[in-house]
Coordinates of C-alpha atoms and ligand atoms in Angstrom, one line a residue:
M1 CA -7.8 173.7 -50.1
T2 CA -7.2 172.5 -46.5
S3 CA -4.9 168.9 -46.2
T4 CA -6.3 165.1 -45.3
I5 CA -4.7 162.9 -43.2
K6 CA -4.0 159.7 -44.9
A7 CA -3.9 156.7 -44.0
D8 CA -3.8 152.8 -43.7
L9 CA -5.0 152.8 -40.7
I10 CA -5.6 156.3 -38.3
L11 CA -5.5 154.9 -33.8
V12 CA -7.5 158.1 -32.2
H13 CA -7.1 158.5 -28.7
A14 CA -10.0 159.4 -27.1
P15 CA -10.7 161.7 -24.0
A16 CA -11.9 159.8 -21.1
I17 CA -15.3 161.5 -21.3
Y18 CA -16.6 163.1 -24.0
D19 CA -17.5 166.1 -25.3
F20 CA -15.5 167.4 -21.4
R21 CA -15.7 170.9 -22.0
N22 CA -18.2 173.3 -21.5
R23 CA -19.6 170.3 -19.0
D24 CA -21.5 171.5 -16.0
D25 CA -23.1 169.0 -14.1
F26 CA -20.4 166.5 -12.7
V27 CA -16.9 167.9 -11.1
L28 CA -14.0 166.8 -13.3
G29 CA -11.5 167.1 -9.4
W30 CA -13.0 163.6 -9.1
Y31 CA -11.6 162.0 -10.8
S32 CA -8.4 162.6 -10.0
S33 CA -5.8 160.3 -8.2
Q34 CA -3.5 163.2 -7.2
E35 CA -3.3 166.2 -4.8
S36 CA -3.2 168.0 -7.1
S37 CA -7.3 167.6 -8.6
N38 CA -5.0 166.9 -11.6
V39 CA -6.9 165.3 -14.2
T40 CA -5.1 166.2 -17.8
P41 CA -3.3 162.5 -17.4
I42 CA -6.4 161.0 -18.0
F43 CA -7.4 162.2 -21.0
E44 CA -4.8 162.9 -22.9
M45 CA -1.9 160.0 -22.5
H46 CA -2.8 156.8 -25.0
P47 CA -1.0 153.5 -23.9
L48 CA 2.3 152.8 -25.1
G49 CA 0.9 150.7 -27.6
F50 CA -0.1 152.5 -29.7
L51 CA 3.2 153.2 -30.2
S52 CA 4.5 149.8 -30.9
I53 CA 1.6 149.2 -34.0
K54 CA 3.2 152.2 -35.5
S55 CA 6.0 150.6 -35.7
F56 CA 5.2 147.1 -36.1
L57 CA 2.4 148.4 -39.0
A58 CA 5.8 150.0 -40.9
E59 CA 7.8 147.1 -41.4
R60 CA 4.4 145.9 -42.7
G61 CA 5.2 148.4 -44.8
L62 CA 1.2 149.7 -43.6
D63 CA 1.4 153.2 -42.7
V64 CA -0.2 154.0 -39.7
K65 CA -1.0 157.1 -38.0
I66 CA -2.0 158.2 -33.8
V67 CA -4.3 161.1 -33.5
N68 CA -4.0 161.7 -30.0
V69 CA -8.4 163.8 -30.5
A70 CA -7.8 164.0 -25.9
S71 CA -4.7 166.1 -26.7
L72 CA -5.7 168.1 -29.6
M73 CA -9.4 169.6 -27.1
L74 CA -7.2 170.0 -24.6
K75 CA -4.9 172.0 -26.5
H76 CA -7.7 173.8 -29.1
P77 CA -10.4 174.3 -27.1
T78 CA -13.3 175.1 -29.9
L79 CA -12.4 172.4 -31.7
D80 CA -14.8 171.5 -34.0
V81 CA -14.2 167.6 -33.3
E82 CA -16.3 166.1 -36.6
K83 CA -15.3 168.9 -38.4
L84 CA -11.5 167.1 -37.4
F85 CA -13.0 163.7 -37.5
A86 CA -13.8 165.0 -42.2
H87 CA -9.9 165.6 -42.0
L88 CA -9.3 161.8 -42.0
D89 CA -9.1 159.4 -44.4
A90 CA -8.8 155.4 -43.8
P91 CA -10.4 152.1 -44.1
I92 CA -10.0 150.9 -41.3
F93 CA -9.8 153.1 -37.2
G94 CA -8.2 152.2 -34.5
I95 CA -9.6 152.8 -30.2
D96 CA -8.0 152.4 -27.3
L97 CA -10.3 151.2 -24.3
H98 CA -7.2 149.6 -22.1
W99 CA -8.1 151.7 -18.9
L100 CA -12.0 151.5 -17.5
P101 CA -11.9 155.5 -17.5
H102 CA -11.6 154.7 -20.8
C103 CA -15.3 153.9 -21.5
Q104 CA -17.2 156.8 -21.7
G105 CA -15.5 158.4 -24.3
S106 CA -13.8 155.4 -26.5
I107 CA -17.9 154.6 -27.4
E108 CA -18.6 158.4 -27.7
V109 CA -15.6 159.3 -30.0
A110 CA -16.4 156.2 -32.4
G111 CA -19.9 156.8 -32.7
V112 CA -19.0 160.6 -34.1
L113 CA -16.4 158.7 -36.5
K114 CA -18.9 156.3 -37.5
K115 CA -21.8 159.4 -38.6
V116 CA -18.1 161.2 -40.5
H117 CA -17.0 157.7 -42.4
P118 CA -19.5 154.8 -42.2
D119 CA -18.4 152.5 -44.7
S120 CA -14.4 153.1 -42.5
F121 CA -14.1 149.8 -40.4
V122 CA -13.7 151.4 -36.2
T123 CA -11.9 148.3 -34.2
F124 CA -10.6 148.6 -30.8
G125 CA -8.2 146.9 -28.4
G126 CA -6.8 147.1 -24.7
I127 CA -7.8 145.3 -21.4
I128 CA -11.2 146.4 -20.7
S129 CA -11.5 145.9 -24.8
T130 CA -10.5 142.3 -24.6
Y131 CA -13.0 141.9 -21.3
Y132 CA -15.9 143.6 -22.9
A133 CA -15.8 142.0 -26.8
R134 CA -18.5 140.4 -27.3
E135 CA -20.7 143.0 -25.3
M136 CA -19.0 146.0 -27.2
M137 CA -20.3 144.3 -29.8
Q138 CA -23.9 146.3 -29.5
Y139 CA -22.7 148.9 -30.0
P140 CA -23.5 150.3 -33.5
Q141 CA -20.5 152.2 -33.8
I142 CA -17.6 149.3 -33.3
D143 CA -17.3 147.1 -35.8
G144 CA -14.5 144.7 -34.5
V145 CA -12.7 144.5 -31.0
I146 CA -9.0 142.6 -31.1
R147 CA -8.3 140.6 -28.3
G148 CA -5.1 139.9 -26.1
Y149 CA -2.3 141.9 -24.7
D150 CA 0.0 141.9 -27.7
T151 CA -2.4 142.9 -31.1
L152 CA 0.0 143.6 -33.6
E153 CA 0.3 140.9 -35.6
P154 CA -4.0 140.4 -35.7
L155 CA -4.3 143.9 -36.7
A156 CA -1.1 143.8 -39.3
D157 CA -3.8 141.2 -40.5
L158 CA -6.8 142.7 -40.2
V159 CA -5.5 146.0 -41.2
G160 CA -3.3 143.9 -44.5
Q161 CA -7.3 142.5 -45.2
V162 CA -9.3 145.8 -45.2
K163 CA -6.8 147.5 -47.4
R164 CA -7.2 144.5 -49.9
G165 CA -11.1 144.9 -49.9
V166 CA -12.1 142.7 -47.4
R167 CA -15.3 143.2 -45.2
G168 CA -16.7 140.3 -43.6
R169 CA -15.4 136.4 -42.4
F170 CA -11.9 138.1 -41.5
N171 CA -9.4 135.9 -41.7
V172 CA -7.6 137.3 -38.2
E173 CA -6.5 136.0 -34.7
N174 CA -8.4 137.4 -31.8
L175 CA -11.1 139.0 -33.7
V176 CA -14.7 139.6 -32.6
Y177 CA -16.6 141.8 -34.7
K178 CA -19.8 142.2 -36.7
D179 CA -20.5 140.7 -40.6
K180 CA -23.3 142.0 -41.9
G181 CA -25.4 142.3 -38.3
E182 CA -23.9 138.9 -37.6
V183 CA -21.6 138.4 -34.5
I184 CA -18.4 136.3 -35.9
D185 CA -16.5 135.6 -32.9
N186 CA -12.7 134.2 -34.0
G187 CA -12.2 133.6 -31.0
H188 CA -8.5 133.8 -28.4
S189 CA -6.1 132.2 -29.5
Y190 CA -2.9 134.4 -31.1
T191 CA -0.6 134.6 -27.0
P192 CA 2.7 134.9 -27.9
E193 CA 5.6 134.1 -25.9
V194 CA 7.0 137.2 -26.3
L195 CA 5.6 140.7 -26.2
N196 CA 5.6 143.6 -28.9
D197 CA 8.7 141.7 -31.0
V198 CA 9.5 145.8 -31.9
A199 CA 10.8 148.7 -30.8
I200 CA 9.7 152.0 -30.4
D201 CA 10.8 154.9 -33.2
W202 CA 10.9 157.6 -30.7
S203 CA 13.5 159.2 -32.8
K204 CA 10.3 161.7 -34.0
M205 CA 8.2 161.8 -31.0
F206 CA 9.2 165.1 -29.3
P207 CA 8.6 168.3 -29.6
K208 CA 11.9 170.9 -29.1
T209 CA 11.7 172.1 -26.0
S210 CA 12.6 175.5 -24.4
S211 CA 11.5 175.4 -21.0
L212 CA 12.4 172.7 -18.3
L213 CA 8.7 172.7 -18.2
N214 CA 7.7 171.0 -20.3
M215 CA 11.0 168.2 -20.2
P216 CA 10.0 164.8 -22.0
N217 CA 9.1 162.3 -20.1
L218 CA 8.8 158.8 -21.9
M219 CA 8.3 154.6 -20.8
V220 CA 9.5 151.7 -21.4
L221 CA 7.4 148.9 -21.6
P222 CA 9.6 145.5 -20.3
N223 CA 7.1 143.2 -20.5
T224 CA 3.2 142.8 -20.2
G225 CA 1.5 140.8 -17.1
C226 CA 2.3 139.1 -13.9
Q227 CA 3.8 136.8 -11.5
Q228 CA 2.0 138.3 -8.3
S229 CA -2.4 138.4 -8.1
C230 CA -2.4 141.7 -6.3
G231 CA -6.7 140.7 -6.2
W232 CA -7.2 145.1 -7.9
C233 CA -5.3 144.6 -10.5
S234 CA -6.5 143.5 -14.3
G235 CA -4.0 142.9 -14.8
S236 CA -2.6 140.3 -12.8
R237 CA -1.3 136.5 -12.8
W238 CA -5.2 135.6 -11.9
A239 CA -6.8 137.9 -14.3
Y240 CA -4.2 137.2 -17.0
Q241 CA -5.7 132.9 -16.4
R242 CA -8.6 134.3 -17.1
M243 CA -8.6 137.3 -20.4
M244 CA -5.7 135.9 -21.6
N245 CA -6.2 132.7 -22.4
V246 CA -2.6 131.8 -20.7
D247 CA -2.4 128.8 -18.5
K248 CA 1.4 128.9 -16.5
K249 CA 3.3 131.8 -18.2
T250 CA 1.5 134.9 -17.0
V251 CA 4.6 137.5 -17.8
F252 CA 5.8 137.7 -21.5
H253 CA 9.0 140.2 -21.8
R254 CA 10.4 141.8 -25.1
R255 CA 13.1 140.8 -26.3
S256 CA 16.9 142.4 -24.9
E257 CA 17.9 143.7 -28.4
Q258 CA 13.8 145.3 -29.4
L259 CA 14.5 147.4 -25.5
A260 CA 18.4 147.7 -26.9
R261 CA 17.8 149.3 -31.0
E262 CA 14.4 151.0 -29.1
I263 CA 16.9 153.3 -26.8
T264 CA 19.3 154.2 -29.5
T265 CA 16.3 156.0 -31.2
F266 CA 16.6 158.2 -28.2
P267 CA 16.8 161.4 -28.9
K268 CA 18.9 163.6 -28.0
T269 CA 16.0 167.3 -27.0
E270 CA 17.0 170.6 -24.7
S271 CA 16.5 169.1 -21.7
P272 CA 17.6 165.9 -20.2
L273 CA 14.6 163.4 -20.1
S274 CA 12.7 161.5 -18.4
V275 CA 12.5 157.5 -18.2
Y276 CA 9.7 156.1 -16.5
T277 CA 10.3 152.0 -17.2
L278 CA 7.4 150.1 -16.2
Q279 CA 6.2 146.7 -14.1
A280 CA 10.4 146.6 -13.6
Y281 CA 9.4 144.3 -10.8
S282 CA 9.1 141.5 -13.9
E283 CA 12.3 142.0 -15.1
S284 CA 15.5 140.4 -14.0
A285 CA 18.4 141.6 -12.1
P286 CA 21.2 140.5 -15.0
R287 CA 18.4 143.0 -17.5
I288 CA 17.5 145.3 -15.6
L289 CA 21.5 145.9 -15.3
D290 CA 21.1 145.2 -19.1
Y291 CA 18.5 148.5 -19.6
L292 CA 19.8 150.8 -17.8
K293 CA 23.9 150.8 -18.9
A294 CA 22.2 150.7 -22.5
V295 CA 20.3 153.6 -21.8
Q296 CA 23.1 155.3 -20.0
D297 CA 25.6 154.7 -23.3
S298 CA 22.7 157.2 -25.4
G299 CA 24.0 160.0 -23.6
V300 CA 20.4 161.5 -23.1
V301 CA 18.7 160.3 -20.1
K302 CA 19.5 162.4 -17.5
S303 CA 17.1 160.5 -14.3
V304 CA 15.4 156.6 -15.0
S305 CA 12.1 155.2 -12.6
F306 CA 11.5 152.0 -11.9
E307 CA 8.9 150.1 -9.7
Q308 CA 10.1 147.2 -7.8
F309 CA 7.8 144.8 -6.1
R310 CA 10.0 143.9 -3.4
L311 CA 13.6 145.6 -1.7
T312 CA 15.7 145.4 -4.2
K313 CA 18.6 143.6 -3.2
P314 CA 22.2 146.6 -2.1
S315 CA 24.1 144.2 -4.0
V316 CA 21.6 145.1 -6.8
L317 CA 21.6 148.5 -6.4
E318 CA 24.9 148.6 -6.3
K319 CA 25.4 147.1 -10.0
M320 CA 22.4 149.9 -11.0
R321 CA 24.8 153.0 -9.4
E322 CA 28.2 151.2 -11.7
V323 CA 26.6 150.3 -15.2
A324 CA 24.9 154.5 -15.2
P325 CA 26.6 156.6 -12.9
D326 CA 25.5 159.2 -15.1
L327 CA 21.7 158.4 -14.6
D328 CA 19.4 159.8 -11.5
I329 CA 17.4 156.7 -10.2
F330 CA 15.0 156.7 -8.1
I331 CA 12.4 153.4 -7.0
N332 CA 8.1 153.2 -6.6
L333 CA 7.3 151.2 -3.5
S334 CA 3.9 150.6 -3.3
P335 CA 3.6 148.7 0.2
Q336 CA -0.8 150.1 -0.8
S337 CA -0.7 150.4 3.7
H338 CA 1.5 151.2 6.2
D339 CA -0.5 148.7 8.3
V340 CA 1.7 145.6 7.1
E341 CA -1.9 142.8 7.5
I342 CA -4.1 144.9 4.6
S343 CA -0.5 144.9 2.7
R344 CA 0.0 141.5 3.3
L345 CA -3.4 141.5 2.1
S346 CA -3.4 143.5 -1.5
G347 CA -1.2 141.2 -2.9
R348 CA 1.9 143.2 -1.4
G349 CA 3.1 142.8 2.2
T350 CA 6.5 141.4 1.8
Y351 CA 8.3 143.3 3.9
T352 CA 7.7 145.5 7.1
N353 CA 8.4 148.9 8.1
E354 CA 11.3 148.6 9.7
E355 CA 12.4 146.5 6.3
M356 CA 11.1 149.0 4.0
E357 CA 13.4 151.9 6.5
S358 CA 16.8 150.3 6.9
W359 CA 16.0 149.3 2.9
M360 CA 15.7 153.4 2.2
A361 CA 18.7 153.7 4.4
D362 CA 21.2 151.2 2.1
A363 CA 19.1 152.9 -1.1
M364 CA 20.2 157.2 -0.5
D365 CA 23.5 155.3 0.9
I366 CA 24.8 153.8 -2.2
G367 CA 23.2 157.1 -3.7
I368 CA 20.1 156.2 -5.1
K369 CA 18.0 159.9 -6.0
G370 CA 14.6 159.7 -4.5
V371 CA 12.2 157.1 -3.6
Y372 CA 8.5 157.7 -4.0
L373 CA 6.0 155.5 -2.2
W374 CA 2.7 154.6 -3.2
Y375 CA -0.3 153.6 -1.4
T376 CA -4.1 153.0 -2.3
I377 CA -7.8 154.5 -1.0
G378 CA -9.6 150.8 -1.5
M379 CA -8.0 147.5 -0.1
Q380 CA -9.9 145.3 2.2
K381 CA -9.6 146.2 6.0
Q382 CA -9.0 149.1 5.5
T383 CA -10.4 151.9 7.6
Y384 CA -10.9 155.2 7.0
K385 CA -8.8 155.3 10.8
S386 CA -6.4 153.1 9.1
V387 CA -5.8 155.5 5.8
M388 CA -5.0 158.1 8.1
D389 CA -3.2 156.2 9.9
T390 CA -1.4 155.4 7.0
V391 CA -0.2 159.4 6.6
D392 CA 0.3 159.5 10.0
Y393 CA 3.3 157.3 9.3
T394 CA 4.7 158.9 6.1
A395 CA 4.7 162.0 8.3
R396 CA 7.4 160.0 10.8
L397 CA 8.8 158.9 8.2
M398 CA 9.6 162.2 6.4
E399 CA 10.8 163.6 9.7
K400 CA 13.0 160.4 9.7
F401 CA 14.0 161.2 6.0
P402 CA 14.6 165.1 6.3
D403 CA 16.0 165.6 2.4
D404 CA 13.2 165.1 -0.2
K405 CA 14.8 161.9 -1.5
I406 CA 11.6 160.1 -0.2
V407 CA 8.5 161.4 -1.1
P408 CA 5.2 159.1 0.2
T409 CA 2.2 159.7 -2.2
I410 CA -1.5 158.4 -1.7
F411 CA -4.3 157.7 -4.0
G412 CA -8.6 156.8 -4.2
M413 CA -8.7 153.9 -6.1
V414 CA -11.6 155.5 -7.6
P415 CA -14.3 155.1 -9.7
F416 CA -13.9 151.8 -10.1
L417 CA -12.2 148.2 -9.2
D418 CA -11.5 147.1 -12.3
P419 CA -13.6 144.4 -14.1
G420 CA -11.2 141.0 -14.6
C421 CA -10.0 141.4 -11.2
Q422 CA -9.7 139.0 -8.6
W423 CA -12.0 141.4 -6.3
F424 CA -14.1 142.4 -8.9
E425 CA -14.8 138.5 -10.3
E426 CA -15.4 137.2 -6.8
S427 CA -16.9 140.1 -4.7
D428 CA -18.4 138.2 -2.0
Q429 CA -16.0 136.2 -1.2
H430 CA -13.0 139.2 -0.5
G431 CA -15.3 141.6 1.2
Y432 CA -16.6 143.6 -2.0
T433 CA -19.8 144.7 -3.2
V434 CA -19.7 145.3 -6.9
F435 CA -23.0 147.5 -8.3
H436 CA -21.5 148.3 -12.0
R437 CA -20.5 145.4 -13.8
D438 CA -21.3 145.4 -17.6
L439 CA -19.8 148.3 -19.7
E440 CA -23.0 150.5 -20.6
T441 CA -23.7 150.9 -16.8
H442 CA -20.1 151.8 -16.1
R443 CA -20.4 154.8 -19.5
K444 CA -23.2 156.3 -17.6
A445 CA -22.1 156.6 -14.7
L446 CA -18.5 158.0 -15.3
T447 CA -21.4 161.5 -16.2
S448 CA -23.1 160.9 -12.8
P449 CA -23.9 163.9 -10.9
R450 CA -23.2 162.6 -7.6
W451 CA -20.0 161.1 -7.3
R452 CA -21.0 157.9 -5.6
D453 CA -23.0 156.8 -8.2
A454 CA -20.1 156.8 -10.4
M455 CA -18.1 154.3 -8.3
N456 CA -18.1 150.7 -9.1
Y457 CA -18.3 149.3 -5.7
E458 CA -17.8 149.8 -2.1
T459 CA -15.8 147.1 0.6
N460 CA -17.3 146.0 3.9
W461 CA -14.7 148.7 5.8
M462 CA -15.7 151.6 3.8
K463 CA -18.6 152.6 1.9
R464 CA -19.4 154.6 -0.8
D465 CA -19.6 157.7 0.6
E466 CA -16.9 157.6 3.2
F467 CA -14.5 156.9 -0.1
L468 CA -13.6 160.3 -1.2
P469 CA -14.1 162.2 2.4
A470 CA -11.3 159.5 2.8
T471 CA -9.8 160.3 -0.1
Y472 CA -9.7 164.2 0.5
D473 CA -8.8 164.2 3.7
A474 CA -5.8 162.1 3.4
M475 CA -4.6 163.3 0.5
Q476 CA -5.3 167.3 1.4
A477 CA -2.8 165.8 5.2
M478 CA -0.2 164.1 3.6
A479 CA 0.1 167.1 1.5
N480 CA 0.5 169.2 4.1
H481 CA 3.3 167.2 5.8
K482 CA 4.9 167.6 2.6
A483 CA 4.5 171.0 2.4
D484 CA 6.0 170.7 6.0
F485 CA 9.1 169.1 5.4
G486 CA 9.5 170.4 2.2
R487 CA 8.8 168.7 -0.8
I488 CA 6.0 171.0 -1.9
T489 CA 6.0 175.1 -2.2
P490 CA 4.5 177.1 -0.2
R491 CA 2.4 178.1 -3.2
S492 CA 1.7 174.4 -4.3
I493 CA 0.7 173.6 -1.0
K494 CA -2.0 176.3 -1.0
I495 CA -3.9 175.5 -4.1
V496 CA -3.9 172.2 -2.9
N497 CA -6.0 173.6 -0.1
Q498 CA -8.1 175.8 -1.7
R499 CA -8.5 172.8 -4.2
I500 CA -9.4 170.1 -1.9
D501 CA -11.6 172.4 0.7
H502 CA -13.4 172.8 -2.8
L503 CA -13.3 170.0 -4.3
R504 CA -15.5 168.9 -0.3
Y505 CA -17.3 172.2 -1.2
L506 CA -19.3 171.3 -3.8
T507 CA -19.4 167.6 -3.5
S508 CA -21.8 168.7 -1.2
E509 CA -23.9 170.8 -2.0
V510 CA -24.2 168.4 -4.7
D511 CA -25.0 166.0 -2.8
R512 CA -27.7 168.9 -1.0
A513 CA -29.4 170.2 -4.0
Y514 CA -30.1 166.5 -5.4
D515 CA -31.7 165.4 -2.1
T516 CA -34.1 169.1 -2.2
I517 CA -35.1 169.9 -5.1
G518 CA -33.5 166.8 -7.4
H519 CA -31.4 169.1 -9.8
L520 CA -28.3 171.6 -9.9
P521 CA -29.2 174.9 -9.8
D522 CA -28.1 176.9 -12.3
S523 CA -26.3 179.0 -10.1
L524 CA -24.6 175.5 -9.2
R525 CA -23.3 174.5 -12.3
R526 CA -21.8 177.4 -13.5
E527 CA -19.3 177.5 -10.5
I528 CA -19.0 173.8 -12.4
G529 CA -18.0 175.1 -15.1
R530 CA -15.7 177.5 -13.5
H531 CA -14.2 174.1 -11.5
N532 CA -13.5 172.1 -14.3
D533 CA -12.2 175.0 -16.7
E534 CA -9.0 175.5 -13.8
I535 CA -8.6 171.9 -13.1
L536 CA -8.3 171.5 -17.2
S537 CA -5.7 174.6 -16.9
Y538 CA -3.6 173.2 -15.2
A539 CA -1.3 170.2 -16.9
A540 CA 0.6 169.2 -13.9
D541 CA 1.7 164.8 -13.6
V542 CA 2.0 164.8 -10.0
A543 CA 3.8 168.0 -8.8
L544 CA 1.8 170.9 -9.5
V545 CA 3.3 172.8 -12.3
K546 CA 0.8 175.4 -15.1
K547 CA 2.4 173.7 -18.0
P548 CA 1.8 174.7 -21.2
L549 CA -1.2 172.4 -22.5
S550 CA 1.3 171.7 -25.5
G551 CA 4.8 170.1 -26.6
R552 CA 5.0 167.2 -24.9
W553 CA 5.7 163.5 -26.4
Y554 CA 1.7 162.2 -26.3
D555 CA 0.2 165.6 -27.7
D556 CA 0.0 164.8 -31.4
H557 CA 1.6 166.4 -34.4
T558 CA 0.9 164.7 -37.0
V559 CA -2.4 166.6 -37.3
P560 CA -1.6 169.9 -39.1
A561 CA -1.7 173.3 -38.1
D562 CA -4.7 174.2 -41.2
I563 CA -6.5 170.8 -39.9
I564 CA -6.4 172.5 -36.8
A565 CA -7.2 175.8 -38.3
A566 CA -10.4 174.9 -40.0
C567 CA -11.9 173.5 -37.0
S568 CA -11.5 175.3 -34.6
R569 CA -13.6 177.9 -34.1
E570 CA -11.3 180.7 -33.0
S571 CA -9.1 181.0 -35.9
Q572 CA -12.2 180.8 -38.0
A573 CA -13.2 184.2 -36.6
A574 CA -9.8 185.7 -36.3
Ligands
LIG601 S1 -0.9 145.8 -8.8 FE1 0.1 143.5 -8.6 S2 -1.1 142.0 -9.5 FE2 -0.8 144.3 -10.9 S3 0.3 144.5 -12.0 FE3 1.2 145.5 -10.6 S4 2.4 144.3 -8.8 FE4 0.9 142.9 -10.6

């Protein structure tokens, strides 16, 4: 008999688009924000919060399992998701809708879950769920939403009550839910001072790795919220004050003891670990140094990356090297544009290019291993020309820093400007036009055959029709500069050029088909299908390396092989 996955709560991560397999009516490569045109990370990576929930509820005696449906669908292309759900057994299921590009997939997957488990409670959480909490009650497959930047206590309460058989009138803070068809809003009163007061247990998260291509990456989130108010960010101070029921305090840190505890659970793997430290710009220097020392002392990590808002003082960089002499330290900066006025309008612009270049030279001398620079298309006052000027600037930068320690990347803010951010909420005042406002419109937009219809915004400086050409031109030109300066291999740049050229061609063919005959001809559908298969076969992150579609930490190891076999066509045929 096939086994069953039983738990008090099963967390399900849906792909961005369900069912993305065998779709030939829209082009998946449009949704990539990388020059590789790769999209798999937006499908398979679930929020870190899943892992915090698992650890926190375990401390309350509640058993939580994670089923990463997106990852399983990639690894097992014939997996029948409905059959898979029949092997799950829980009184309550939790689905993440944290990032808007997941709205189509998460709502559809909730529908499949509800069909298979009509008596189980289906609840949602995440930033976008918080923003659309009441609107989400319109979907029959969604029973509840827990609002907030930290839902650990309310979720533990909800799971405990459901486990005891409660099915209505829940005593759970931040919960919006339906009780016999009536929408009940418990408000948004749970706003803890300390974020996620638990340590993730990483010790069982990794498979044994055998290849450097499979080098595991893990992430640490030391805080949430932000002191800054970048107008395009729904995690900003401005957005938190309107969405998260908070006032002056808009950054919520985890306790240092929990971070230290978490680091002690990093496992020893065959390949060295790489740690990405999210939101490090909201950390004080002493906390960063304590954290780095703990990572160094773990003895299992090779490299650590930090996001920084300002240019970190050289004296702090020196101390970072001192406390972590064995670690490769990488810094991520996001100036957004080479044009300081555009950079400033985007919420950045705290340094000039000259200051940044001088700082990078100092950082290299101190022993910082590398600096990643991130530029974004979709900012205020940014035109096509300005975007291409940014690309030219980065070419000069790579020439000036000839080793491969300075790596620029540019991507388009597509397809969505996040609801909740200032430019979305006050679009007219900031030069933005917003086309989709509610959740249902966004859900439908994600599978639009024409990419311009998927986009929810344009700016006074760039219309919807200009975004994709600008993104392709900028990503391709920058990738070729990277190849010229040795940041990309000749083989990779060949693939990048082929893919972007092909995407341009597909985009114009789709537009032409709709303009002339009003639908996609079969021959074009076949071509789109082949393109989508190719895109999905790459599990690269930013670098274009073909990795096996398995064996990474966000793959799920809780689903036994016999269940996969029972739900996959190829095994049944064998
Ligand atoms: S984009 Fe700006 S506002 Fe948003 S988290 Fe980063 S620094 Fe803060």
